[in-house]
């Protein structure tokens, strides 16, 4: 250990540190600082760990603590009360945060920027924050926030207090102020008395026989308390959301199935020791040939990848009408194969779990998207009853579907169970990229026909998705891709088949859009090609085919209400035509996305309003807050019913009420959670109307239970098909500049009812940011099943400078089955995006691109991140 001294937030600090310790680790592990978050240490590429060193912004993860001896370090904790209030209030007022994990870094950058340049322009702000990544917001509202801080500092404006939170108002985000300042803890910010730190040993190969695991050197290291392997698992070693095909630890004599497989885990007195010990675990492998191609995987006689299931994990197939006959008699047909890529979620908060002994079991702090699924699986893994696991959601730093499956929860829990001490296990960015499921690469061959007027006659499609080593929810993703393969259009003759195939690539599962955006890229490409053949523009062809109330979806569901697609088309029409008249290259795309799982699933929304002694009301539900704003929306639902002050509600997810609902998936949190919250609030309102005050009602609990059980399974023979409860609809327009760069987006979305307009806009802006990455720059190729990179810059996520102007229209076509008419918005924002970009690029240079990302395009080359990828081609 070495001694170092520096000034931290005005106080002289002297510490013993490891020789190669980063400033980030020193601040977080030794100094009690939590505003500096670890998004990518030691890459220095996300900005979450920003500090000021002698007044200059610096990424602390890429700074050796020894190098800052004698220097002056400032974090958000060290700013004056006025500065902290101004920064936090401005970011909240601008809705400039979602999950918030990246925001403390942006906030500190704002201070540094405005001290140099008190009145920066928007491009100057975008340039200044270029060192930062945000996966949620699309940056627009972050830039708005910086402008607000600038104006407020100069006395030009006074930040307004928030609204009262009724439906339709932009209530400030729950816990927003503390989140901006980094004071609201994420899992990795938590500590417990006597806590150990965990680390994992991952498989070096996608497919190899584990011949021997030697833990002796790791166990001999000073500070190591436990090294766990398969032999230590007391319960069922296999788990999974739908199928238990995922092994928590690979045993000697077994084969690994992907490079995210865990061979061993370590608990030690500190993080550095745990990681060093993990590197000392010696694994003898017999390397075997992996299966990497899904098409090969499903061939007869192919080796079975996962011992629990055949390689063809799922097949979704349905037909309506006579597709071949309809195609043969169509005036025009197009056919082609579209290909999408594997994508990393890149939520900025890596996976983390803290397990603390509690009774005969433990208390699990999880950031998972379905903590009751975590509870069920962890209990089975440890051989305990679910009641012995108390689970608590710690609102996470981004999920986007990538935190549905278990990752570190079972390993933290096992180490805690074995050592009888609290254990926190957090993945490094490299480990995170290897472990959690990705967006499916899907190969899609479509043939689509239309009549002479451009009215669609038939869609025939075959989709093959690489679901990787484990099932996760891959079968459902391909099912959803099949159900959305005809887009939001009327088509009478349909023949769809979608297959999910196991390989030894990293597992693929849920990611925002859930197969709908892959399918949308193909069907929208077909519509553009048909429009050319018919001689119509893209808007007109879509208008002629747009579904409306009374029309039948490809799955056979007759739409009876809340179909705002045509309204979204009308909203963008003027902008679309004006841009074309201006000589711009323009693309247009429509989208549809289910809200709720549907397809025959029973779905519960459960809420408990518990009146507490301190005058607050706990609002329990089972769905996760991961930046989308669910906790704020639920609060607004109960405020609307009760007229109580929004500030008294405390949204929570934990085992105090074992609600067993979640996953937070399928754009259903608002739909189900909101309805349940309304039901519970109505019960509370009865007591309030009877003359009781909140203080009178302490100890009472009001239940809201909602069950949706009227949807129908794919292929079910029933009188009335209802594939999903409701759908969101959208139209997006992509406008390029004269050089072929993405200059502007117009996005019109049917949200049913905008419960919180700012949060709605934020979802759309953030989704377009993610959709542009999907379209142009993001990919995660693998070689022999190993991702070729875990570097944030190389993953292609867009920076602030890359974002176009976005004009948003919120269309409210009331959904009678939704809370106050609302429906889900979490995913649809990126469903049409790639199709709109592909159309605009084809209008620009005549090239119809059918493979994502469209790196070989002027739009991608113009992106600051796109250049890296393009340079490798
Ligand atoms: S954690 Fe330091 S830049 Fe990402
Ligand atoms: S708010 Fe920026 S990463 Fe979530």
PDB file of C-alpha atoms in Angstrom, residues 603-848:
ATOM      1  CA  UNK A 603     -51.094 -10.394 -16.684  1.00  0.00           C
ATOM      2  CA  UNK A 604     -51.583  -8.841 -13.298  1.00  0.00           C
ATOM      3  CA  UNK A 605     -51.222  -5.290 -12.176  1.00  0.00           C
ATOM      4  CA  UNK A 606     -51.166  -5.058  -8.382  1.00  0.00           C
ATOM      5  CA  UNK A 607     -50.856  -2.022  -6.173  1.00  0.00           C
ATOM      6  CA  UNK A 608     -50.948  -1.518  -2.412  1.00  0.00           C
ATOM      7  CA  UNK A 609     -51.287   1.933  -0.881  1.00  0.00           C
ATOM      8  CA  UNK A 610     -50.098   1.729   2.719  1.00  0.00           C
ATOM      9  CA  UNK A 611     -50.622   4.760   4.959  1.00  0.00           C
ATOM     10  CA  UNK A 612     -47.528   5.191   7.126  1.00  0.00           C
ATOM     11  CA  UNK A 613     -47.048   6.741  10.560  1.00  0.00           C
ATOM     12  CA  UNK A 614     -44.892   9.549   9.185  1.00  0.00           C
ATOM     13  CA  UNK A 615     -47.710  10.878   7.036  1.00  0.00           C
ATOM     14  CA  UNK A 616     -46.420   9.364   3.802  1.00  0.00           C
ATOM     15  CA  UNK A 617     -48.242   6.772   1.734  1.00  0.00           C
ATOM     16  CA  UNK A 618     -46.174   3.896   0.399  1.00  0.00           C
ATOM     17  CA  UNK A 619     -47.162   3.008  -3.146  1.00  0.00           C
ATOM     18  CA  UNK A 620     -46.194  -0.609  -3.671  1.00  0.00           C
ATOM     19  CA  UNK A 621     -46.234  -2.155  -7.118  1.00  0.00           C
ATOM     20  CA  UNK A 622     -44.218  -4.873  -8.812  1.00  0.00           C
ATOM     21  CA  UNK A 623     -42.930  -3.095 -11.903  1.00  0.00           C
ATOM     22  CA  UNK A 624     -39.492  -1.572 -12.024  1.00  0.00           C
ATOM     23  CA  UNK A 625     -38.391   2.044 -12.195  1.00  0.00           C
ATOM     24  CA  UNK A 626     -35.490   2.081 -14.621  1.00  0.00           C
ATOM     25  CA  UNK A 627     -35.591   5.625 -15.871  1.00  0.00           C
ATOM     26  CA  UNK A 628     -38.782   5.410 -17.886  1.00  0.00           C
ATOM     27  CA  UNK A 629     -40.581   7.305 -15.129  1.00  0.00           C
ATOM     28  CA  UNK A 630     -43.016   4.642 -13.939  1.00  0.00           C
ATOM     29  CA  UNK A 631     -42.881   5.738 -10.297  1.00  0.00           C
ATOM     30  CA  UNK A 632     -43.787   9.282 -11.310  1.00  0.00           C
ATOM     31  CA  UNK A 633     -46.621   8.070 -13.539  1.00  0.00           C
ATOM     32  CA  UNK A 634     -48.066   5.871 -10.789  1.00  0.00           C
ATOM     33  CA  UNK A 635     -47.925   8.814  -8.405  1.00  0.00           C
ATOM     34  CA  UNK A 636     -49.837  10.952 -10.897  1.00  0.00           C
ATOM     35  CA  UNK A 637     -52.490   8.254 -11.245  1.00  0.00           C
ATOM     36  CA  UNK A 638     -53.159   8.219  -7.486  1.00  0.00           C
ATOM     37  CA  UNK A 639     -52.977  12.011  -7.229  1.00  0.00           C
ATOM     38  CA  UNK A 640     -55.577  12.329  -9.974  1.00  0.00           C
ATOM     39  CA  UNK A 641     -57.962  10.090  -8.047  1.00  0.00           C
ATOM     40  CA  UNK A 642     -57.327  11.312  -4.510  1.00  0.00           C
ATOM     41  CA  UNK A 643     -56.312  14.971  -4.974  1.00  0.00           C
ATOM     42  CA  UNK A 644     -53.634  14.389  -2.343  1.00  0.00           C
ATOM     43  CA  UNK A 645     -50.247  16.078  -2.576  1.00  0.00           C
ATOM     44  CA  UNK A 646     -47.888  14.124  -4.860  1.00  0.00           C
ATOM     45  CA  UNK A 647     -45.055  14.645  -2.364  1.00  0.00           C
ATOM     46  CA  UNK A 648     -46.562  12.281   0.203  1.00  0.00           C
ATOM     47  CA  UNK A 649     -46.407   9.203  -2.037  1.00  0.00           C
ATOM     48  CA  UNK A 650     -43.426   6.850  -1.845  1.00  0.00           C
ATOM     49  CA  UNK A 651     -43.334   4.352  -4.732  1.00  0.00           C
ATOM     50  CA  UNK A 652     -41.638   1.073  -3.707  1.00  0.00           C
ATOM     51  CA  UNK A 653     -41.064  -2.469  -4.910  1.00  0.00           C
ATOM     52  CA  UNK A 654     -40.142  -4.986  -2.222  1.00  0.00           C
ATOM     53  CA  UNK A 655     -41.270  -8.078  -0.380  1.00  0.00           C
ATOM     54  CA  UNK A 656     -43.258  -6.183   2.233  1.00  0.00           C
ATOM     55  CA  UNK A 657     -46.045  -6.933  -0.200  1.00  0.00           C
ATOM     56  CA  UNK A 658     -45.221  -9.960  -2.275  1.00  0.00           C
ATOM     57  CA  UNK A 659     -47.014  -8.773  -5.364  1.00  0.00           C
ATOM     58  CA  UNK A 660     -45.230 -11.144  -7.726  1.00  0.00           C
ATOM     59  CA  UNK A 661     -45.759  -8.882 -10.722  1.00  0.00           C
ATOM     60  CA  UNK A 662     -43.124  -7.875 -13.254  1.00  0.00           C
ATOM     61  CA  UNK A 663     -41.166  -8.330 -15.451  1.00  0.00           C
ATOM     62  CA  UNK A 664     -41.133  -4.765 -16.570  1.00  0.00           C
ATOM     63  CA  UNK A 665     -41.383  -5.627 -20.228  1.00  0.00           C
ATOM     64  CA  UNK A 666     -43.712  -5.251 -23.166  1.00  0.00           C
ATOM     65  CA  UNK A 667     -44.448  -1.538 -22.581  1.00  0.00           C
ATOM     66  CA  UNK A 668     -46.882  -2.560 -19.862  1.00  0.00           C
ATOM     67  CA  UNK A 669     -45.780  -0.828 -16.659  1.00  0.00           C
ATOM     68  CA  UNK A 670     -48.079   2.151 -17.174  1.00  0.00           C
ATOM     69  CA  UNK A 671     -50.913   0.023 -18.557  1.00  0.00           C
ATOM     70  CA  UNK A 672     -51.048  -2.492 -15.719  1.00  0.00           C
ATOM     71  CA  UNK A 673     -49.395  -0.607 -12.878  1.00  0.00           C
ATOM     72  CA  UNK A 674     -51.374   2.529 -13.639  1.00  0.00           C
ATOM     73  CA  UNK A 675     -54.707   0.743 -13.650  1.00  0.00           C
ATOM     74  CA  UNK A 676     -53.890  -1.031 -10.398  1.00  0.00           C
ATOM     75  CA  UNK A 677     -52.827   2.262  -8.803  1.00  0.00           C
ATOM     76  CA  UNK A 678     -56.122   3.848  -9.824  1.00  0.00           C
ATOM     77  CA  UNK A 679     -58.095   0.987  -8.275  1.00  0.00           C
ATOM     78  CA  UNK A 680     -56.202   1.256  -4.993  1.00  0.00           C
ATOM     79  CA  UNK A 681     -56.543   5.044  -5.016  1.00  0.00           C
ATOM     80  CA  UNK A 682     -60.302   4.797  -5.478  1.00  0.00           C
ATOM     81  CA  UNK A 683     -60.529   2.779  -2.256  1.00  0.00           C
ATOM     82  CA  UNK A 684     -58.440   5.351  -0.416  1.00  0.00           C
ATOM     83  CA  UNK A 685     -60.637   8.109  -1.848  1.00  0.00           C
ATOM     84  CA  UNK A 686     -63.732   6.511  -0.340  1.00  0.00           C
ATOM     85  CA  UNK A 687     -62.218   6.939   3.125  1.00  0.00           C
ATOM     86  CA  UNK A 688     -61.044  10.458   2.381  1.00  0.00           C
ATOM     87  CA  UNK A 689     -64.502  11.393   1.129  1.00  0.00           C
ATOM     88  CA  UNK A 690     -65.954  10.002   4.356  1.00  0.00           C
ATOM     89  CA  UNK A 691     -64.118  12.764   6.163  1.00  0.00           C
ATOM     90  CA  UNK A 692     -60.950  10.956   7.250  1.00  0.00           C
ATOM     91  CA  UNK A 693     -57.593  12.680   7.047  1.00  0.00           C
ATOM     92  CA  UNK A 694     -54.469  10.778   5.992  1.00  0.00           C
ATOM     93  CA  UNK A 695     -53.406  10.795   9.663  1.00  0.00           C
ATOM     94  CA  UNK A 696     -56.650   9.028  10.581  1.00  0.00           C
ATOM     95  CA  UNK A 697     -55.875   6.240   8.162  1.00  0.00           C
ATOM     96  CA  UNK A 698     -52.418   5.225   9.423  1.00  0.00           C
ATOM     97  CA  UNK A 699     -52.006   1.470   9.171  1.00  0.00           C
ATOM     98  CA  UNK A 700     -54.618   0.991   6.489  1.00  0.00           C
ATOM     99  CA  UNK A 701     -53.734  -0.665   3.215  1.00  0.00           C
ATOM    100  CA  UNK A 702     -55.734  -0.195   0.022  1.00  0.00           C
ATOM    101  CA  UNK A 703     -55.529  -2.870  -2.650  1.00  0.00           C
ATOM    102  CA  UNK A 704     -55.764  -2.451  -6.392  1.00  0.00           C
ATOM    103  CA  UNK A 705     -55.740  -5.692  -8.373  1.00  0.00           C
ATOM    104  CA  UNK A 706     -56.046  -5.815 -12.149  1.00  0.00           C
ATOM    105  CA  UNK A 707     -56.042  -8.971 -14.238  1.00  0.00           C
ATOM    106  CA  UNK A 708     -55.844  -9.074 -18.009  1.00  0.00           C
ATOM    107  CA  UNK A 709     -56.709 -12.567 -19.173  1.00  0.00           C
ATOM    108  CA  UNK A 710     -58.612 -12.041 -22.391  1.00  0.00           C
ATOM    109  CA  UNK A 711     -55.821 -12.161 -24.949  1.00  0.00           C
ATOM    110  CA  UNK A 712     -55.390 -15.167 -27.207  1.00  0.00           C
ATOM    111  CA  UNK A 713     -52.390 -17.360 -27.888  1.00  0.00           C
ATOM    112  CA  UNK A 714     -50.874 -17.431 -31.384  1.00  0.00           C
ATOM    113  CA  UNK A 715     -52.659 -20.017 -33.494  1.00  0.00           C
ATOM    114  CA  UNK A 716     -55.510 -20.447 -30.994  1.00  0.00           C
ATOM    115  CA  UNK A 717     -58.790 -21.423 -32.633  1.00  0.00           C
ATOM    116  CA  UNK A 718     -61.205 -18.976 -31.046  1.00  0.00           C
ATOM    117  CA  UNK A 719     -64.183 -16.900 -32.119  1.00  0.00           C
ATOM    118  CA  UNK A 720     -62.450 -13.631 -31.413  1.00  0.00           C
ATOM    119  CA  UNK A 721     -58.716 -13.153 -31.666  1.00  0.00           C
ATOM    120  CA  UNK A 722     -57.272 -10.553 -29.317  1.00  0.00           C
ATOM    121  CA  UNK A 723     -53.505 -10.790 -29.608  1.00  0.00           C
ATOM    122  CA  UNK A 724     -52.836  -7.780 -27.404  1.00  0.00           C
ATOM    123  CA  UNK A 725     -54.804  -5.461 -25.146  1.00  0.00           C
ATOM    124  CA  UNK A 726     -53.637  -2.394 -26.992  1.00  0.00           C
ATOM    125  CA  UNK A 727     -50.973  -1.009 -29.300  1.00  0.00           C
ATOM    126  CA  UNK A 728     -48.993   2.163 -29.641  1.00  0.00           C
ATOM    127  CA  UNK A 729     -48.704   3.685 -33.099  1.00  0.00           C
ATOM    128  CA  UNK A 730     -46.204   6.097 -34.577  1.00  0.00           C
ATOM    129  CA  UNK A 731     -44.979   7.775 -37.713  1.00  0.00           C
ATOM    130  CA  UNK A 732     -41.458   9.127 -37.958  1.00  0.00           C
ATOM    131  CA  UNK A 733     -39.863  11.216 -40.689  1.00  0.00           C
ATOM    132  CA  UNK A 734     -36.115  11.405 -41.211  1.00  0.00           C
ATOM    133  CA  UNK A 735     -34.783  14.442 -43.075  1.00  0.00           C
ATOM    134  CA  UNK A 736     -31.192  14.555 -44.308  1.00  0.00           C
ATOM    135  CA  UNK A 737     -29.152  17.628 -45.042  1.00  0.00           C
ATOM    136  CA  UNK A 738     -27.466  18.316 -48.365  1.00  0.00           C
ATOM    137  CA  UNK A 739     -24.494  16.133 -47.383  1.00  0.00           C
ATOM    138  CA  UNK A 740     -26.645  13.172 -46.399  1.00  0.00           C
ATOM    139  CA  UNK A 741     -26.391  13.691 -42.638  1.00  0.00           C
ATOM    140  CA  UNK A 742     -29.396  13.138 -40.387  1.00  0.00           C
ATOM    141  CA  UNK A 743     -30.548  16.682 -39.840  1.00  0.00           C
ATOM    142  CA  UNK A 744     -34.059  16.421 -38.416  1.00  0.00           C
ATOM    143  CA  UNK A 745     -36.569  13.920 -37.143  1.00  0.00           C
ATOM    144  CA  UNK A 746     -40.295  14.413 -36.889  1.00  0.00           C
ATOM    145  CA  UNK A 747     -41.927  11.929 -34.567  1.00  0.00           C
ATOM    146  CA  UNK A 748     -45.682  11.635 -34.041  1.00  0.00           C
ATOM    147  CA  UNK A 749     -46.765   9.077 -31.450  1.00  0.00           C
ATOM    148  CA  UNK A 750     -50.177   7.899 -30.374  1.00  0.00           C
ATOM    149  CA  UNK A 751     -49.738   7.575 -26.609  1.00  0.00           C
ATOM    150  CA  UNK A 752     -53.428   7.235 -25.729  1.00  0.00           C
ATOM    151  CA  UNK A 753     -53.105   9.906 -23.059  1.00  0.00           C
ATOM    152  CA  UNK A 754     -49.969  11.796 -22.102  1.00  0.00           C
ATOM    153  CA  UNK A 755     -50.064  11.378 -18.320  1.00  0.00           C
ATOM    154  CA  UNK A 756     -46.792  13.321 -18.089  1.00  0.00           C
ATOM    155  CA  UNK A 757     -45.974  15.076 -21.387  1.00  0.00           C
ATOM    156  CA  UNK A 758     -42.305  15.758 -20.538  1.00  0.00           C
ATOM    157  CA  UNK A 759     -41.715  12.117 -19.682  1.00  0.00           C
ATOM    158  CA  UNK A 760     -43.468  11.083 -22.899  1.00  0.00           C
ATOM    159  CA  UNK A 761     -41.234  13.353 -24.962  1.00  0.00           C
ATOM    160  CA  UNK A 762     -38.189  12.045 -23.143  1.00  0.00           C
ATOM    161  CA  UNK A 763     -39.115   8.463 -23.977  1.00  0.00           C
ATOM    162  CA  UNK A 764     -39.465   9.327 -27.651  1.00  0.00           C
ATOM    163  CA  UNK A 765     -36.270  11.385 -27.852  1.00  0.00           C
ATOM    164  CA  UNK A 766     -34.261   8.719 -26.050  1.00  0.00           C
ATOM    165  CA  UNK A 767     -35.704   5.976 -28.199  1.00  0.00           C
ATOM    166  CA  UNK A 768     -34.855   7.829 -31.398  1.00  0.00           C
ATOM    167  CA  UNK A 769     -31.298   8.158 -30.107  1.00  0.00           C
ATOM    168  CA  UNK A 770     -31.199   4.400 -29.613  1.00  0.00           C
ATOM    169  CA  UNK A 771     -32.932   3.842 -32.942  1.00  0.00           C
ATOM    170  CA  UNK A 772     -30.379   5.938 -34.803  1.00  0.00           C
ATOM    171  CA  UNK A 773     -27.623   3.829 -33.287  1.00  0.00           C
ATOM    172  CA  UNK A 774     -29.514   0.705 -34.363  1.00  0.00           C
ATOM    173  CA  UNK A 775     -29.855   2.186 -37.846  1.00  0.00           C
ATOM    174  CA  UNK A 776     -26.402   3.568 -38.408  1.00  0.00           C
ATOM    175  CA  UNK A 777     -23.600   2.827 -35.974  1.00  0.00           C
ATOM    176  CA  UNK A 778     -24.254   0.249 -33.262  1.00  0.00           C
ATOM    177  CA  UNK A 779     -23.251  -3.397 -33.458  1.00  0.00           C
ATOM    178  CA  UNK A 780     -21.594  -6.057 -31.378  1.00  0.00           C
ATOM    179  CA  UNK A 781     -19.922  -8.566 -33.675  1.00  0.00           C
ATOM    180  CA  UNK A 782     -18.430 -11.693 -32.137  1.00  0.00           C
ATOM    181  CA  UNK A 783     -15.531 -13.889 -33.183  1.00  0.00           C
ATOM    182  CA  UNK A 784     -15.811 -17.470 -31.986  1.00  0.00           C
ATOM    183  CA  UNK A 785     -18.610 -16.320 -29.721  1.00  0.00           C
ATOM    184  CA  UNK A 786     -16.566 -13.588 -28.025  1.00  0.00           C
ATOM    185  CA  UNK A 787     -17.631  -9.927 -28.489  1.00  0.00           C
ATOM    186  CA  UNK A 788     -14.914  -8.162 -30.471  1.00  0.00           C
ATOM    187  CA  UNK A 789     -15.065  -5.121 -28.233  1.00  0.00           C
ATOM    188  CA  UNK A 790     -16.334  -3.848 -24.916  1.00  0.00           C
ATOM    189  CA  UNK A 791     -15.133  -0.301 -25.545  1.00  0.00           C
ATOM    190  CA  UNK A 792     -17.949   2.181 -25.273  1.00  0.00           C
ATOM    191  CA  UNK A 793     -16.751   4.286 -28.166  1.00  0.00           C
ATOM    192  CA  UNK A 794     -16.532   1.259 -30.443  1.00  0.00           C
ATOM    193  CA  UNK A 795     -20.044   0.090 -29.625  1.00  0.00           C
ATOM    194  CA  UNK A 796     -21.330   3.001 -31.672  1.00  0.00           C
ATOM    195  CA  UNK A 797     -23.692   4.718 -29.230  1.00  0.00           C
ATOM    196  CA  UNK A 798     -24.287   8.261 -30.429  1.00  0.00           C
ATOM    197  CA  UNK A 799     -22.877  11.263 -28.611  1.00  0.00           C
ATOM    198  CA  UNK A 800     -24.697  14.566 -28.138  1.00  0.00           C
ATOM    199  CA  UNK A 801     -23.123  16.127 -31.208  1.00  0.00           C
ATOM    200  CA  UNK A 802     -24.536  13.341 -33.367  1.00  0.00           C
ATOM    201  CA  UNK A 803     -28.171  13.916 -32.469  1.00  0.00           C
ATOM    202  CA  UNK A 804     -30.473  15.639 -34.946  1.00  0.00           C
ATOM    203  CA  UNK A 805     -33.181  18.074 -34.028  1.00  0.00           C
ATOM    204  CA  UNK A 806     -36.318  16.170 -32.989  1.00  0.00           C
ATOM    205  CA  UNK A 807     -39.830  17.553 -33.327  1.00  0.00           C
ATOM    206  CA  UNK A 808     -42.321  15.526 -31.321  1.00  0.00           C
ATOM    207  CA  UNK A 809     -46.096  15.313 -31.608  1.00  0.00           C
ATOM    208  CA  UNK A 810     -47.994  13.569 -28.824  1.00  0.00           C
ATOM    209  CA  UNK A 811     -51.236  12.205 -30.253  1.00  0.00           C
ATOM    210  CA  UNK A 812     -53.898  11.240 -27.719  1.00  0.00           C
ATOM    211  CA  UNK A 813     -56.277   8.620 -29.104  1.00  0.00           C
ATOM    212  CA  UNK A 814     -57.781   7.425 -25.833  1.00  0.00           C
ATOM    213  CA  UNK A 815     -57.260   3.785 -24.875  1.00  0.00           C
ATOM    214  CA  UNK A 816     -60.332   2.744 -22.860  1.00  0.00           C
ATOM    215  CA  UNK A 817     -58.456  -0.154 -21.252  1.00  0.00           C
ATOM    216  CA  UNK A 818     -55.573   2.072 -20.165  1.00  0.00           C
ATOM    217  CA  UNK A 819     -55.166   4.264 -17.081  1.00  0.00           C
ATOM    218  CA  UNK A 820     -56.867   7.565 -17.905  1.00  0.00           C
ATOM    219  CA  UNK A 821     -56.654   6.502 -21.546  1.00  0.00           C
ATOM    220  CA  UNK A 822     -52.878   5.946 -21.633  1.00  0.00           C
ATOM    221  CA  UNK A 823     -50.929   3.111 -23.231  1.00  0.00           C
ATOM    222  CA  UNK A 824     -47.298   2.072 -23.213  1.00  0.00           C
ATOM    223  CA  UNK A 825     -44.629   4.204 -24.822  1.00  0.00           C
ATOM    224  CA  UNK A 826     -41.371   2.662 -23.636  1.00  0.00           C
ATOM    225  CA  UNK A 827     -40.483   0.806 -26.798  1.00  0.00           C
ATOM    226  CA  UNK A 828     -42.273   2.164 -29.845  1.00  0.00           C
ATOM    227  CA  UNK A 829     -40.031   5.217 -30.069  1.00  0.00           C
ATOM    228  CA  UNK A 830     -37.383   3.280 -31.976  1.00  0.00           C
ATOM    229  CA  UNK A 831     -39.613   0.862 -33.885  1.00  0.00           C
ATOM    230  CA  UNK A 832     -39.938   3.065 -37.008  1.00  0.00           C
ATOM    231  CA  UNK A 833     -36.564   4.820 -36.782  1.00  0.00           C
ATOM    232  CA  UNK A 834     -34.311   2.582 -38.877  1.00  0.00           C
ATOM    233  CA  UNK A 835     -36.917   2.327 -41.620  1.00  0.00           C
ATOM    234  CA  UNK A 836     -37.175   6.108 -41.838  1.00  0.00           C
ATOM    235  CA  UNK A 837     -33.391   6.470 -42.016  1.00  0.00           C
ATOM    236  CA  UNK A 838     -33.097   3.770 -44.703  1.00  0.00           C
ATOM    237  CA  UNK A 839     -35.745   5.526 -46.754  1.00  0.00           C
ATOM    238  CA  UNK A 840     -34.027   8.876 -46.455  1.00  0.00           C
ATOM    239  CA  UNK A 841     -30.672   7.402 -47.456  1.00  0.00           C
ATOM    240  CA  UNK A 842     -32.235   5.704 -50.483  1.00  0.00           C
ATOM    241  CA  UNK A 843     -33.742   9.055 -51.459  1.00  0.00           C
ATOM    242  CA  UNK A 844     -30.320  10.634 -51.060  1.00  0.00           C
ATOM    243  CA  UNK A 845     -28.105   8.314 -53.075  1.00  0.00           C
ATOM    244  CA  UNK A 846     -30.408   5.713 -54.596  1.00  0.00           C
ATOM    245  CA  UNK A 847     -28.943   2.869 -52.542  1.00  0.00           C
ATOM    246  CA  UNK A 848     -31.467   0.655 -50.727  1.00  0.00           C
TER     247      UNK A 848
END
